[in-house]
Short mmCIF file of N, CA and C and ligand atoms in Angstrom, two decimals:
data_model
loop_
_atom_site.label_atom_id
_atom_site.label_comp_id
_atom_site.label_asym_id
_atom_site.label_seq_id
_atom_site.Cartn_x
_atom_site.Cartn_y
_atom_site.Cartn_z
N MET A 25 0.65 -11.18 11.45
CA MET A 25 1.88 -11.29 10.66
C MET A 25 2.91 -10.27 11.16
N SER A 26 4.12 -10.72 11.36
CA SER A 26 5.14 -9.82 11.93
C SER A 26 5.72 -8.91 10.86
N LEU A 27 6.38 -7.86 11.32
CA LEU A 27 7.04 -6.92 10.41
C LEU A 27 8.05 -7.67 9.54
N ALA A 28 8.83 -8.55 10.18
CA ALA A 28 9.87 -9.28 9.45
C ALA A 28 9.27 -10.13 8.34
N THR A 29 8.13 -10.78 8.60
CA THR A 29 7.50 -11.64 7.59
C THR A 29 7.10 -10.81 6.38
N THR A 30 6.50 -9.65 6.64
CA THR A 30 6.03 -8.83 5.54
C THR A 30 7.18 -8.30 4.73
N ILE A 31 8.19 -7.80 5.45
CA ILE A 31 9.27 -7.13 4.74
C ILE A 31 10.07 -8.11 3.90
N LYS A 32 10.01 -9.39 4.24
CA LYS A 32 10.72 -10.41 3.47
C LYS A 32 10.30 -10.40 2.00
N ILE A 33 9.06 -10.04 1.73
CA ILE A 33 8.64 -10.06 0.32
C ILE A 33 9.15 -8.83 -0.42
N LEU A 34 9.57 -7.81 0.29
CA LEU A 34 10.10 -6.63 -0.36
C LEU A 34 11.56 -6.89 -0.71
N GLU A 35 11.90 -6.62 -1.96
CA GLU A 35 13.26 -6.89 -2.43
C GLU A 35 14.29 -6.02 -1.70
N CYS A 36 13.96 -4.74 -1.50
CA CYS A 36 14.88 -3.83 -0.81
C CYS A 36 14.15 -3.06 0.28
N SER A 37 14.85 -2.81 1.38
CA SER A 37 14.27 -2.00 2.45
C SER A 37 14.34 -0.52 2.07
N THR A 38 13.49 0.26 2.70
CA THR A 38 13.46 1.70 2.47
C THR A 38 14.77 2.36 2.94
N SER A 39 15.22 3.33 2.13
CA SER A 39 16.49 4.00 2.43
C SER A 39 16.32 5.05 3.54
N ASP A 40 17.44 5.38 4.17
CA ASP A 40 17.43 6.44 5.19
C ASP A 40 17.01 7.77 4.57
N ARG A 41 17.33 7.94 3.27
CA ARG A 41 16.98 9.20 2.60
C ARG A 41 15.48 9.43 2.59
N TRP A 42 14.72 8.34 2.41
CA TRP A 42 13.26 8.50 2.45
C TRP A 42 12.81 8.95 3.84
N ILE A 43 13.37 8.34 4.87
CA ILE A 43 12.97 8.69 6.24
C ILE A 43 13.28 10.16 6.50
N GLU A 44 14.48 10.59 6.09
CA GLU A 44 14.85 12.01 6.28
C GLU A 44 13.87 12.92 5.54
N GLN A 45 13.56 12.57 4.30
CA GLN A 45 12.63 13.39 3.50
C GLN A 45 11.25 13.43 4.16
N ALA A 46 10.79 12.28 4.64
CA ALA A 46 9.46 12.21 5.26
C ALA A 46 9.42 13.02 6.56
N LEU A 47 10.45 12.87 7.39
CA LEU A 47 10.44 13.56 8.69
C LEU A 47 10.54 15.08 8.53
N ALA A 48 11.17 15.52 7.43
CA ALA A 48 11.28 16.96 7.18
C ALA A 48 9.98 17.52 6.59
N ASN A 49 9.04 16.64 6.23
CA ASN A 49 7.81 17.08 5.56
C ASN A 49 6.59 16.33 6.10
N LEU A 50 6.45 16.31 7.40
CA LEU A 50 5.40 15.47 8.01
C LEU A 50 3.98 15.86 7.57
N ASP A 51 3.75 17.16 7.35
CA ASP A 51 2.40 17.58 6.95
C ASP A 51 2.05 17.06 5.56
N THR A 52 3.00 17.17 4.63
CA THR A 52 2.75 16.66 3.27
C THR A 52 2.56 15.15 3.29
N ILE A 53 3.35 14.48 4.11
CA ILE A 53 3.24 13.02 4.22
C ILE A 53 1.84 12.64 4.74
N LEU A 54 1.36 13.41 5.69
CA LEU A 54 0.03 13.13 6.25
C LEU A 54 -1.05 13.35 5.18
N LEU A 55 -0.91 14.41 4.41
CA LEU A 55 -1.88 14.66 3.34
C LEU A 55 -1.81 13.56 2.28
N ASP A 56 -0.60 13.18 1.90
CA ASP A 56 -0.45 12.10 0.91
C ASP A 56 -1.01 10.79 1.46
N HIS A 57 -0.81 10.58 2.74
CA HIS A 57 -1.33 9.36 3.37
C HIS A 57 -2.86 9.30 3.25
N SER A 58 -3.50 10.44 3.43
CA SER A 58 -4.96 10.47 3.26
C SER A 58 -5.34 10.01 1.85
N HIS A 59 -4.63 10.55 0.84
CA HIS A 59 -4.92 10.14 -0.54
C HIS A 59 -4.65 8.64 -0.74
N CYS A 60 -3.58 8.15 -0.10
CA CYS A 60 -3.25 6.71 -0.23
C CYS A 60 -4.37 5.83 0.32
N GLU A 61 -4.93 6.20 1.46
CA GLU A 61 -5.98 5.37 2.07
C GLU A 61 -7.24 5.39 1.19
N ARG A 62 -7.57 6.55 0.64
CA ARG A 62 -8.74 6.62 -0.26
C ARG A 62 -8.50 5.76 -1.50
N LYS A 63 -7.28 5.86 -2.06
CA LYS A 63 -6.96 5.06 -3.25
C LYS A 63 -7.00 3.57 -2.94
N ALA A 64 -6.52 3.19 -1.75
CA ALA A 64 -6.51 1.76 -1.38
C ALA A 64 -7.94 1.22 -1.32
N ALA A 65 -8.86 2.03 -0.78
CA ALA A 65 -10.27 1.62 -0.76
C ALA A 65 -10.80 1.51 -2.18
N GLY A 66 -10.44 2.48 -3.02
CA GLY A 66 -10.91 2.50 -4.41
C GLY A 66 -10.42 1.30 -5.20
N ILE A 67 -9.17 0.91 -4.98
CA ILE A 67 -8.61 -0.25 -5.70
C ILE A 67 -9.39 -1.51 -5.33
N ALA A 68 -9.67 -1.68 -4.03
CA ALA A 68 -10.42 -2.87 -3.58
C ALA A 68 -11.83 -2.87 -4.20
N ILE A 69 -12.46 -1.73 -4.22
CA ILE A 69 -13.83 -1.65 -4.77
C ILE A 69 -13.81 -1.91 -6.28
N ASN A 70 -12.84 -1.31 -6.97
CA ASN A 70 -12.75 -1.53 -8.43
C ASN A 70 -12.56 -3.00 -8.77
N MET A 71 -11.77 -3.70 -7.97
CA MET A 71 -11.56 -5.13 -8.26
C MET A 71 -12.85 -5.91 -8.09
N MET A 72 -13.69 -5.48 -7.14
CA MET A 72 -14.98 -6.17 -6.96
C MET A 72 -15.89 -5.94 -8.16
N PHE A 73 -15.76 -4.77 -8.80
CA PHE A 73 -16.54 -4.52 -10.02
C PHE A 73 -16.08 -5.42 -11.15
N ARG A 74 -14.77 -5.67 -11.18
CA ARG A 74 -14.21 -6.46 -12.28
C ARG A 74 -14.49 -7.96 -12.10
N TYR A 75 -14.54 -8.41 -10.83
CA TYR A 75 -14.75 -9.85 -10.56
C TYR A 75 -15.92 -10.02 -9.59
N PRO A 76 -17.13 -9.60 -10.00
CA PRO A 76 -18.26 -9.57 -9.04
C PRO A 76 -18.73 -10.94 -8.57
N SER A 77 -18.38 -12.03 -9.31
CA SER A 77 -18.87 -13.34 -8.91
C SER A 77 -17.80 -14.19 -8.22
N PHE A 78 -16.63 -13.60 -7.95
CA PHE A 78 -15.56 -14.34 -7.26
C PHE A 78 -15.81 -14.18 -5.76
N ARG A 79 -16.47 -15.18 -5.17
CA ARG A 79 -17.00 -15.03 -3.82
C ARG A 79 -15.93 -14.67 -2.77
N GLN A 80 -14.84 -15.44 -2.76
CA GLN A 80 -13.79 -15.18 -1.75
C GLN A 80 -13.19 -13.78 -1.92
N LEU A 81 -12.97 -13.44 -3.18
CA LEU A 81 -12.39 -12.13 -3.48
C LEU A 81 -13.31 -11.01 -3.00
N VAL A 82 -14.60 -11.14 -3.31
CA VAL A 82 -15.56 -10.11 -2.92
C VAL A 82 -15.60 -9.99 -1.39
N LYS A 83 -15.58 -11.14 -0.71
CA LYS A 83 -15.65 -11.12 0.75
C LYS A 83 -14.43 -10.41 1.36
N GLN A 84 -13.26 -10.80 0.90
CA GLN A 84 -12.03 -10.22 1.48
C GLN A 84 -11.88 -8.74 1.11
N LEU A 85 -12.22 -8.40 -0.14
CA LEU A 85 -12.03 -7.01 -0.56
C LEU A 85 -13.07 -6.08 0.06
N THR A 86 -14.22 -6.62 0.40
CA THR A 86 -15.20 -5.80 1.14
C THR A 86 -14.60 -5.40 2.49
N ALA A 87 -13.98 -6.38 3.15
CA ALA A 87 -13.37 -6.09 4.46
C ALA A 87 -12.24 -5.08 4.32
N ILE A 88 -11.41 -5.25 3.29
CA ILE A 88 -10.29 -4.32 3.09
C ILE A 88 -10.81 -2.91 2.80
N ALA A 89 -11.79 -2.81 1.88
CA ALA A 89 -12.31 -1.48 1.51
C ALA A 89 -12.87 -0.76 2.73
N LYS A 90 -13.58 -1.50 3.59
CA LYS A 90 -14.15 -0.89 4.80
C LYS A 90 -13.04 -0.35 5.70
N GLU A 91 -12.00 -1.18 5.86
CA GLU A 91 -10.91 -0.78 6.74
C GLU A 91 -10.13 0.41 6.18
N GLU A 92 -9.93 0.41 4.87
CA GLU A 92 -9.19 1.54 4.26
C GLU A 92 -9.98 2.83 4.41
N LEU A 93 -11.29 2.75 4.30
CA LEU A 93 -12.10 3.96 4.48
C LEU A 93 -12.06 4.44 5.93
N GLU A 94 -11.97 3.49 6.85
CA GLU A 94 -11.80 3.88 8.26
C GLU A 94 -10.46 4.59 8.46
N HIS A 95 -9.41 4.05 7.83
CA HIS A 95 -8.09 4.70 7.92
C HIS A 95 -8.17 6.11 7.31
N PHE A 96 -8.85 6.19 6.17
CA PHE A 96 -9.00 7.48 5.48
C PHE A 96 -9.61 8.51 6.43
N GLU A 97 -10.67 8.09 7.11
CA GLU A 97 -11.34 8.98 8.06
C GLU A 97 -10.40 9.36 9.21
N GLN A 98 -9.66 8.39 9.71
CA GLN A 98 -8.73 8.66 10.82
C GLN A 98 -7.62 9.63 10.40
N VAL A 99 -7.08 9.43 9.20
CA VAL A 99 -6.02 10.35 8.74
C VAL A 99 -6.61 11.74 8.55
N ASN A 100 -7.84 11.80 8.03
CA ASN A 100 -8.47 13.11 7.83
C ASN A 100 -8.71 13.83 9.16
N GLN A 101 -8.95 13.06 10.22
CA GLN A 101 -9.10 13.69 11.54
C GLN A 101 -7.76 14.31 11.98
N TRP A 102 -6.67 13.64 11.64
CA TRP A 102 -5.34 14.22 11.92
C TRP A 102 -5.11 15.49 11.12
N LEU A 103 -5.56 15.46 9.87
CA LEU A 103 -5.42 16.67 9.03
C LEU A 103 -6.20 17.83 9.67
N ASP A 104 -7.41 17.55 10.14
CA ASP A 104 -8.23 18.59 10.80
C ASP A 104 -7.50 19.14 12.03
N LYS A 105 -6.99 18.19 12.83
CA LYS A 105 -6.32 18.57 14.07
C LYS A 105 -5.14 19.50 13.79
N LYS A 106 -4.43 19.24 12.69
CA LYS A 106 -3.25 20.03 12.35
C LYS A 106 -3.60 21.19 11.40
N GLU A 107 -4.90 21.36 11.14
CA GLU A 107 -5.37 22.41 10.24
C GLU A 107 -4.69 22.36 8.87
N ILE A 108 -4.58 21.15 8.36
CA ILE A 108 -4.05 20.96 7.00
C ILE A 108 -5.25 20.73 6.09
N PRO A 109 -5.47 21.59 5.09
CA PRO A 109 -6.63 21.38 4.22
C PRO A 109 -6.49 20.11 3.37
N LEU A 110 -7.62 19.45 3.15
CA LEU A 110 -7.64 18.23 2.33
C LEU A 110 -7.51 18.63 0.86
N ALA A 111 -6.30 19.00 0.48
CA ALA A 111 -6.06 19.52 -0.87
C ALA A 111 -5.61 18.41 -1.81
N PRO A 112 -5.77 18.64 -3.12
CA PRO A 112 -5.22 17.65 -4.06
C PRO A 112 -3.70 17.64 -3.99
N LEU A 113 -3.12 16.52 -4.37
CA LEU A 113 -1.66 16.38 -4.33
C LEU A 113 -1.29 15.47 -5.50
N ASN A 114 -0.30 15.88 -6.28
CA ASN A 114 0.05 15.00 -7.39
C ASN A 114 0.71 13.72 -6.87
N SER A 115 0.46 12.62 -7.61
CA SER A 115 0.95 11.31 -7.15
C SER A 115 2.39 11.11 -7.60
N PRO A 116 3.18 10.38 -6.81
CA PRO A 116 4.51 9.99 -7.30
C PRO A 116 4.32 8.92 -8.38
N PRO A 117 5.37 8.61 -9.16
CA PRO A 117 5.19 7.63 -10.25
C PRO A 117 4.98 6.19 -9.79
N TYR A 118 5.15 5.93 -8.49
CA TYR A 118 5.09 4.56 -7.93
C TYR A 118 3.85 3.77 -8.40
N GLY A 119 2.66 4.32 -8.14
CA GLY A 119 1.43 3.59 -8.43
C GLY A 119 1.24 3.33 -9.92
N SER A 120 1.49 4.35 -10.75
CA SER A 120 1.26 4.16 -12.19
C SER A 120 2.30 3.21 -12.79
N LYS A 121 3.53 3.27 -12.27
CA LYS A 121 4.55 2.34 -12.79
C LYS A 121 4.23 0.90 -12.41
N LEU A 122 3.70 0.70 -11.21
CA LEU A 122 3.33 -0.66 -10.81
C LEU A 122 2.11 -1.13 -11.61
N LYS A 123 1.16 -0.22 -11.79
CA LYS A 123 -0.05 -0.57 -12.56
C LYS A 123 0.31 -0.98 -13.99
N ALA A 124 1.35 -0.34 -14.53
CA ALA A 124 1.78 -0.65 -15.91
C ALA A 124 2.30 -2.09 -16.02
N GLN A 125 2.62 -2.71 -14.89
CA GLN A 125 3.11 -4.09 -14.90
C GLN A 125 1.97 -5.11 -14.99
N ILE A 126 0.73 -4.65 -14.81
CA ILE A 126 -0.40 -5.59 -14.81
C ILE A 126 -0.71 -6.02 -16.24
N ARG A 127 -0.59 -7.32 -16.49
CA ARG A 127 -0.83 -7.83 -17.84
C ARG A 127 -2.33 -7.79 -18.16
N HIS A 128 -2.67 -7.78 -19.47
CA HIS A 128 -4.06 -7.53 -19.86
C HIS A 128 -4.92 -8.79 -19.98
N GLN A 129 -4.27 -9.94 -20.21
CA GLN A 129 -5.05 -11.18 -20.40
C GLN A 129 -5.33 -11.84 -19.05
N GLU A 130 -6.54 -12.40 -18.93
CA GLU A 130 -6.84 -13.21 -17.74
C GLU A 130 -6.29 -14.62 -17.92
N PRO A 131 -5.85 -15.32 -16.88
CA PRO A 131 -5.94 -14.92 -15.47
C PRO A 131 -4.74 -14.09 -14.98
N ASP A 132 -3.83 -13.72 -15.95
CA ASP A 132 -2.66 -12.93 -15.54
C ASP A 132 -3.08 -11.61 -14.89
N ARG A 133 -4.13 -11.02 -15.47
CA ARG A 133 -4.56 -9.71 -14.97
C ARG A 133 -4.98 -9.77 -13.50
N LEU A 134 -5.73 -10.83 -13.16
CA LEU A 134 -6.15 -11.01 -11.77
C LEU A 134 -4.94 -11.21 -10.86
N LEU A 135 -4.06 -12.11 -11.28
CA LEU A 135 -2.88 -12.39 -10.45
C LEU A 135 -2.04 -11.13 -10.24
N ASP A 136 -1.76 -10.42 -11.34
CA ASP A 136 -0.91 -9.22 -11.23
C ASP A 136 -1.59 -8.15 -10.37
N SER A 137 -2.90 -7.99 -10.54
CA SER A 137 -3.61 -6.96 -9.75
C SER A 137 -3.50 -7.29 -8.26
N LEU A 138 -3.68 -8.56 -7.91
CA LEU A 138 -3.60 -8.95 -6.49
C LEU A 138 -2.19 -8.78 -5.95
N LEU A 139 -1.19 -9.13 -6.75
CA LEU A 139 0.19 -9.05 -6.25
C LEU A 139 0.70 -7.61 -6.20
N VAL A 140 0.27 -6.78 -7.14
CA VAL A 140 0.65 -5.36 -7.07
C VAL A 140 0.05 -4.75 -5.80
N SER A 141 -1.21 -5.07 -5.52
CA SER A 141 -1.81 -4.56 -4.28
C SER A 141 -1.09 -5.10 -3.06
N ALA A 142 -0.72 -6.38 -3.10
CA ALA A 142 0.01 -6.98 -1.96
C ALA A 142 1.31 -6.22 -1.72
N LEU A 143 2.03 -5.90 -2.79
CA LEU A 143 3.31 -5.19 -2.63
C LEU A 143 3.11 -3.78 -2.10
N ILE A 144 2.07 -3.10 -2.60
CA ILE A 144 1.80 -1.73 -2.11
C ILE A 144 1.49 -1.78 -0.61
N GLU A 145 0.69 -2.76 -0.21
CA GLU A 145 0.34 -2.90 1.21
C GLU A 145 1.58 -3.21 2.05
N ALA A 146 2.44 -4.09 1.53
CA ALA A 146 3.65 -4.45 2.28
C ALA A 146 4.55 -3.23 2.43
N ARG A 147 4.68 -2.44 1.36
CA ARG A 147 5.52 -1.24 1.43
C ARG A 147 4.89 -0.21 2.38
N SER A 148 3.58 -0.08 2.34
CA SER A 148 2.92 0.86 3.25
C SER A 148 3.17 0.44 4.70
N HIS A 149 3.05 -0.86 4.93
CA HIS A 149 3.30 -1.41 6.27
C HIS A 149 4.72 -1.04 6.72
N GLU A 150 5.69 -1.26 5.85
CA GLU A 150 7.08 -0.97 6.20
C GLU A 150 7.25 0.52 6.51
N ARG A 151 6.69 1.37 5.65
CA ARG A 151 6.94 2.82 5.81
C ARG A 151 6.15 3.42 6.97
N LEU A 152 4.94 2.95 7.21
CA LEU A 152 4.20 3.43 8.38
C LEU A 152 4.95 3.00 9.64
N GLY A 153 5.56 1.83 9.58
CA GLY A 153 6.37 1.35 10.71
C GLY A 153 7.56 2.28 10.96
N LEU A 154 8.20 2.72 9.88
CA LEU A 154 9.34 3.63 10.03
C LEU A 154 8.88 4.97 10.60
N LEU A 155 7.72 5.45 10.14
CA LEU A 155 7.18 6.69 10.69
C LEU A 155 6.84 6.49 12.17
N GLY A 156 6.28 5.34 12.48
CA GLY A 156 5.93 5.03 13.87
C GLY A 156 7.15 5.01 14.78
N GLU A 157 8.27 4.62 14.19
CA GLU A 157 9.51 4.52 14.97
C GLU A 157 10.22 5.88 15.09
N HIS A 158 10.22 6.65 14.00
CA HIS A 158 11.06 7.86 13.96
C HIS A 158 10.32 9.18 14.11
N CYS A 159 8.99 9.19 13.97
CA CYS A 159 8.26 10.46 14.03
C CYS A 159 8.47 11.12 15.41
N PRO A 160 8.89 12.40 15.42
CA PRO A 160 9.19 13.05 16.70
C PRO A 160 7.95 13.44 17.51
N GLU A 161 6.77 13.35 16.90
CA GLU A 161 5.54 13.69 17.64
C GLU A 161 4.95 12.39 18.20
N PRO A 162 5.00 12.21 19.53
CA PRO A 162 4.62 10.90 20.11
C PRO A 162 3.21 10.43 19.73
N GLU A 163 2.23 11.34 19.71
CA GLU A 163 0.85 10.91 19.40
C GLU A 163 0.73 10.46 17.95
N LEU A 164 1.37 11.22 17.08
CA LEU A 164 1.33 10.87 15.65
C LEU A 164 2.08 9.56 15.40
N ALA A 165 3.21 9.40 16.08
CA ALA A 165 3.98 8.15 15.95
C ALA A 165 3.11 6.96 16.39
N LYS A 166 2.37 7.15 17.47
CA LYS A 166 1.50 6.10 17.99
C LYS A 166 0.41 5.75 16.95
N PHE A 167 -0.11 6.79 16.31
CA PHE A 167 -1.13 6.59 15.27
C PHE A 167 -0.56 5.75 14.12
N TYR A 168 0.64 6.09 13.66
CA TYR A 168 1.25 5.31 12.58
C TYR A 168 1.42 3.85 13.00
N ARG A 169 1.86 3.66 14.24
CA ARG A 169 2.06 2.27 14.70
C ARG A 169 0.73 1.53 14.75
N SER A 170 -0.35 2.26 15.06
CA SER A 170 -1.67 1.61 15.18
C SER A 170 -2.18 1.12 13.81
N LEU A 171 -1.67 1.70 12.72
CA LEU A 171 -2.14 1.29 11.39
C LEU A 171 -1.34 0.14 10.80
N MET A 172 -0.14 -0.07 11.35
CA MET A 172 0.77 -1.05 10.76
C MET A 172 0.19 -2.45 10.63
N ALA A 173 -0.47 -2.90 11.70
CA ALA A 173 -0.96 -4.28 11.71
C ALA A 173 -1.98 -4.51 10.59
N SER A 174 -2.88 -3.52 10.37
CA SER A 174 -3.88 -3.72 9.30
C SER A 174 -3.21 -3.80 7.94
N GLU A 175 -2.20 -2.95 7.71
CA GLU A 175 -1.56 -2.98 6.39
C GLU A 175 -0.86 -4.33 6.17
N ALA A 176 -0.28 -4.88 7.22
CA ALA A 176 0.33 -6.21 7.10
C ALA A 176 -0.74 -7.26 6.80
N ARG A 177 -1.89 -7.13 7.48
CA ARG A 177 -2.99 -8.07 7.24
C ARG A 177 -3.47 -7.94 5.79
N HIS A 178 -3.57 -6.71 5.30
CA HIS A 178 -4.03 -6.52 3.91
C HIS A 178 -3.06 -7.19 2.93
N TYR A 179 -1.78 -7.00 3.19
CA TYR A 179 -0.79 -7.68 2.34
C TYR A 179 -1.09 -9.18 2.31
N GLY A 180 -1.27 -9.76 3.50
CA GLY A 180 -1.52 -11.20 3.60
C GLY A 180 -2.80 -11.61 2.87
N MET A 181 -3.84 -10.79 2.98
CA MET A 181 -5.12 -11.14 2.34
C MET A 181 -4.98 -11.15 0.81
N TYR A 182 -4.29 -10.15 0.27
CA TYR A 182 -4.09 -10.12 -1.19
C TYR A 182 -3.27 -11.34 -1.64
N TRP A 183 -2.26 -11.67 -0.84
CA TRP A 183 -1.41 -12.80 -1.20
C TRP A 183 -2.22 -14.10 -1.14
N VAL A 184 -3.00 -14.29 -0.09
CA VAL A 184 -3.80 -15.52 0.04
C VAL A 184 -4.79 -15.61 -1.12
N LEU A 185 -5.42 -14.48 -1.49
CA LEU A 185 -6.34 -14.51 -2.64
C LEU A 185 -5.61 -14.95 -3.90
N ALA A 186 -4.40 -14.44 -4.10
CA ALA A 186 -3.63 -14.84 -5.29
C ALA A 186 -3.44 -16.35 -5.30
N THR A 187 -3.13 -16.94 -4.13
CA THR A 187 -2.88 -18.39 -4.08
C THR A 187 -4.19 -19.19 -4.20
N GLN A 188 -5.32 -18.54 -3.91
CA GLN A 188 -6.60 -19.24 -4.06
C GLN A 188 -7.02 -19.33 -5.53
N TYR A 189 -6.64 -18.31 -6.30
CA TYR A 189 -7.07 -18.29 -7.70
C TYR A 189 -5.98 -18.75 -8.67
N CYS A 190 -4.74 -18.83 -8.20
CA CYS A 190 -3.65 -19.23 -9.09
C CYS A 190 -2.75 -20.25 -8.39
N GLU A 191 -2.05 -21.00 -9.20
CA GLU A 191 -1.14 -22.02 -8.67
C GLU A 191 -0.02 -21.38 -7.85
N ARG A 192 0.33 -22.02 -6.76
CA ARG A 192 1.31 -21.45 -5.85
C ARG A 192 2.64 -21.11 -6.52
N LYS A 193 3.11 -22.02 -7.37
CA LYS A 193 4.43 -21.75 -7.97
C LYS A 193 4.37 -20.58 -8.97
N VAL A 194 3.23 -20.41 -9.58
CA VAL A 194 3.05 -19.27 -10.50
C VAL A 194 3.03 -17.96 -9.69
N VAL A 195 2.34 -18.01 -8.53
CA VAL A 195 2.26 -16.84 -7.65
C VAL A 195 3.66 -16.45 -7.18
N ASP A 196 4.41 -17.45 -6.69
CA ASP A 196 5.75 -17.18 -6.15
C ASP A 196 6.66 -16.54 -7.20
N LYS A 197 6.60 -17.09 -8.41
CA LYS A 197 7.49 -16.60 -9.48
C LYS A 197 7.13 -15.15 -9.85
N ARG A 198 5.84 -14.90 -9.99
CA ARG A 198 5.42 -13.55 -10.40
C ARG A 198 5.66 -12.53 -9.28
N LEU A 199 5.46 -12.97 -8.04
CA LEU A 199 5.71 -12.06 -6.91
C LEU A 199 7.18 -11.66 -6.86
N GLU A 200 8.05 -12.62 -7.15
CA GLU A 200 9.48 -12.32 -7.16
C GLU A 200 9.79 -11.27 -8.24
N GLU A 201 9.22 -11.48 -9.43
CA GLU A 201 9.46 -10.51 -10.53
C GLU A 201 8.96 -9.12 -10.16
N LEU A 202 7.74 -9.09 -9.64
CA LEU A 202 7.14 -7.78 -9.33
C LEU A 202 7.85 -7.09 -8.16
N SER A 203 8.33 -7.88 -7.20
CA SER A 203 8.98 -7.25 -6.05
C SER A 203 10.31 -6.62 -6.46
N ILE A 204 10.98 -7.20 -7.44
CA ILE A 204 12.22 -6.60 -7.96
C ILE A 204 11.89 -5.26 -8.62
N ILE A 205 10.83 -5.26 -9.42
CA ILE A 205 10.42 -4.01 -10.10
C ILE A 205 10.00 -2.96 -9.07
N GLU A 206 9.25 -3.38 -8.06
CA GLU A 206 8.78 -2.44 -7.04
C GLU A 206 9.97 -1.76 -6.36
N SER A 207 10.99 -2.53 -6.03
CA SER A 207 12.17 -1.95 -5.38
C SER A 207 12.95 -1.05 -6.33
N GLU A 208 12.98 -1.43 -7.61
CA GLU A 208 13.67 -0.58 -8.61
C GLU A 208 12.99 0.78 -8.72
N ILE A 209 11.66 0.76 -8.71
CA ILE A 209 10.90 2.03 -8.82
C ILE A 209 11.29 2.95 -7.65
N LEU A 210 11.44 2.38 -6.47
CA LEU A 210 11.73 3.20 -5.29
C LEU A 210 13.23 3.49 -5.11
N SER A 211 14.06 2.91 -5.99
CA SER A 211 15.51 3.10 -5.80
C SER A 211 15.93 4.55 -6.07
N THR A 212 15.13 5.28 -6.87
CA THR A 212 15.38 6.71 -7.05
C THR A 212 14.34 7.45 -6.22
N LEU A 213 14.80 8.20 -5.25
CA LEU A 213 13.86 8.93 -4.37
C LEU A 213 13.14 10.00 -5.18
N TYR A 214 11.81 9.99 -5.13
CA TYR A 214 11.02 11.02 -5.84
C TYR A 214 11.28 12.36 -5.17
N HIS A 215 11.34 13.43 -5.97
CA HIS A 215 11.77 14.72 -5.41
C HIS A 215 10.74 15.32 -4.45
N GLU A 216 9.49 14.86 -4.53
CA GLU A 216 8.49 15.40 -3.58
C GLU A 216 8.20 14.35 -2.51
N PRO A 217 8.04 14.79 -1.26
CA PRO A 217 7.81 13.82 -0.18
C PRO A 217 6.45 13.13 -0.31
N ARG A 218 6.48 11.83 -0.35
CA ARG A 218 5.25 11.04 -0.45
C ARG A 218 5.45 9.74 0.34
N ILE A 219 4.33 9.08 0.69
CA ILE A 219 4.44 7.77 1.35
C ILE A 219 5.23 6.81 0.44
N HIS A 220 4.98 6.89 -0.87
CA HIS A 220 5.68 6.01 -1.81
C HIS A 220 6.63 6.79 -2.70
N SER A 221 7.38 7.76 -2.12
CA SER A 221 8.37 8.50 -2.93
C SER A 221 9.67 7.71 -2.97
FE1 FE2 B 27 -4.90 1.53 5.13
FE1 FE2 B 28 -4.13 -1.33 3.45
#
């Protein structure tokens, strides 16, 4: 899936202010990225606990969780290389605000969970791409570019799962609603540098 295809689902592109904030704080961004990869694996695993008999979902989310843990390990190797301790970091409001959009009744809950994850993956893809393009450290920039394709694939997998369990027109309508909210959340730059600030 190309960058353009993925970004089409995002209501608004990332602002230059985010890129400036990220480039001025590359170490914090790398640490936050480590937390993001661990959380991405956790979200996939948690969904398998909630829907253990949904065969397609379990199959796809197993693959995603494995890949996110590999990314987690790779980012942690970068932290080691740069002697950045794997310290806790408070999260920006992005994830909790998106999670608050997930409705409680099924099958809405399943659909919203899949689409929120799809949007997070699409945004990660976009922002890792920007880091890959603008990061002044060539090796680190190359690393960011190497992760982009998987994040785009993850976006696609969550979207395909949504269409497997829900009607296409319902998926399209809800994705449109959520993508507007996702862009609104990011319209105010969070004061601390984060992948999703
Ligand atoms: Fe990842
Ligand atoms: Fe991902």
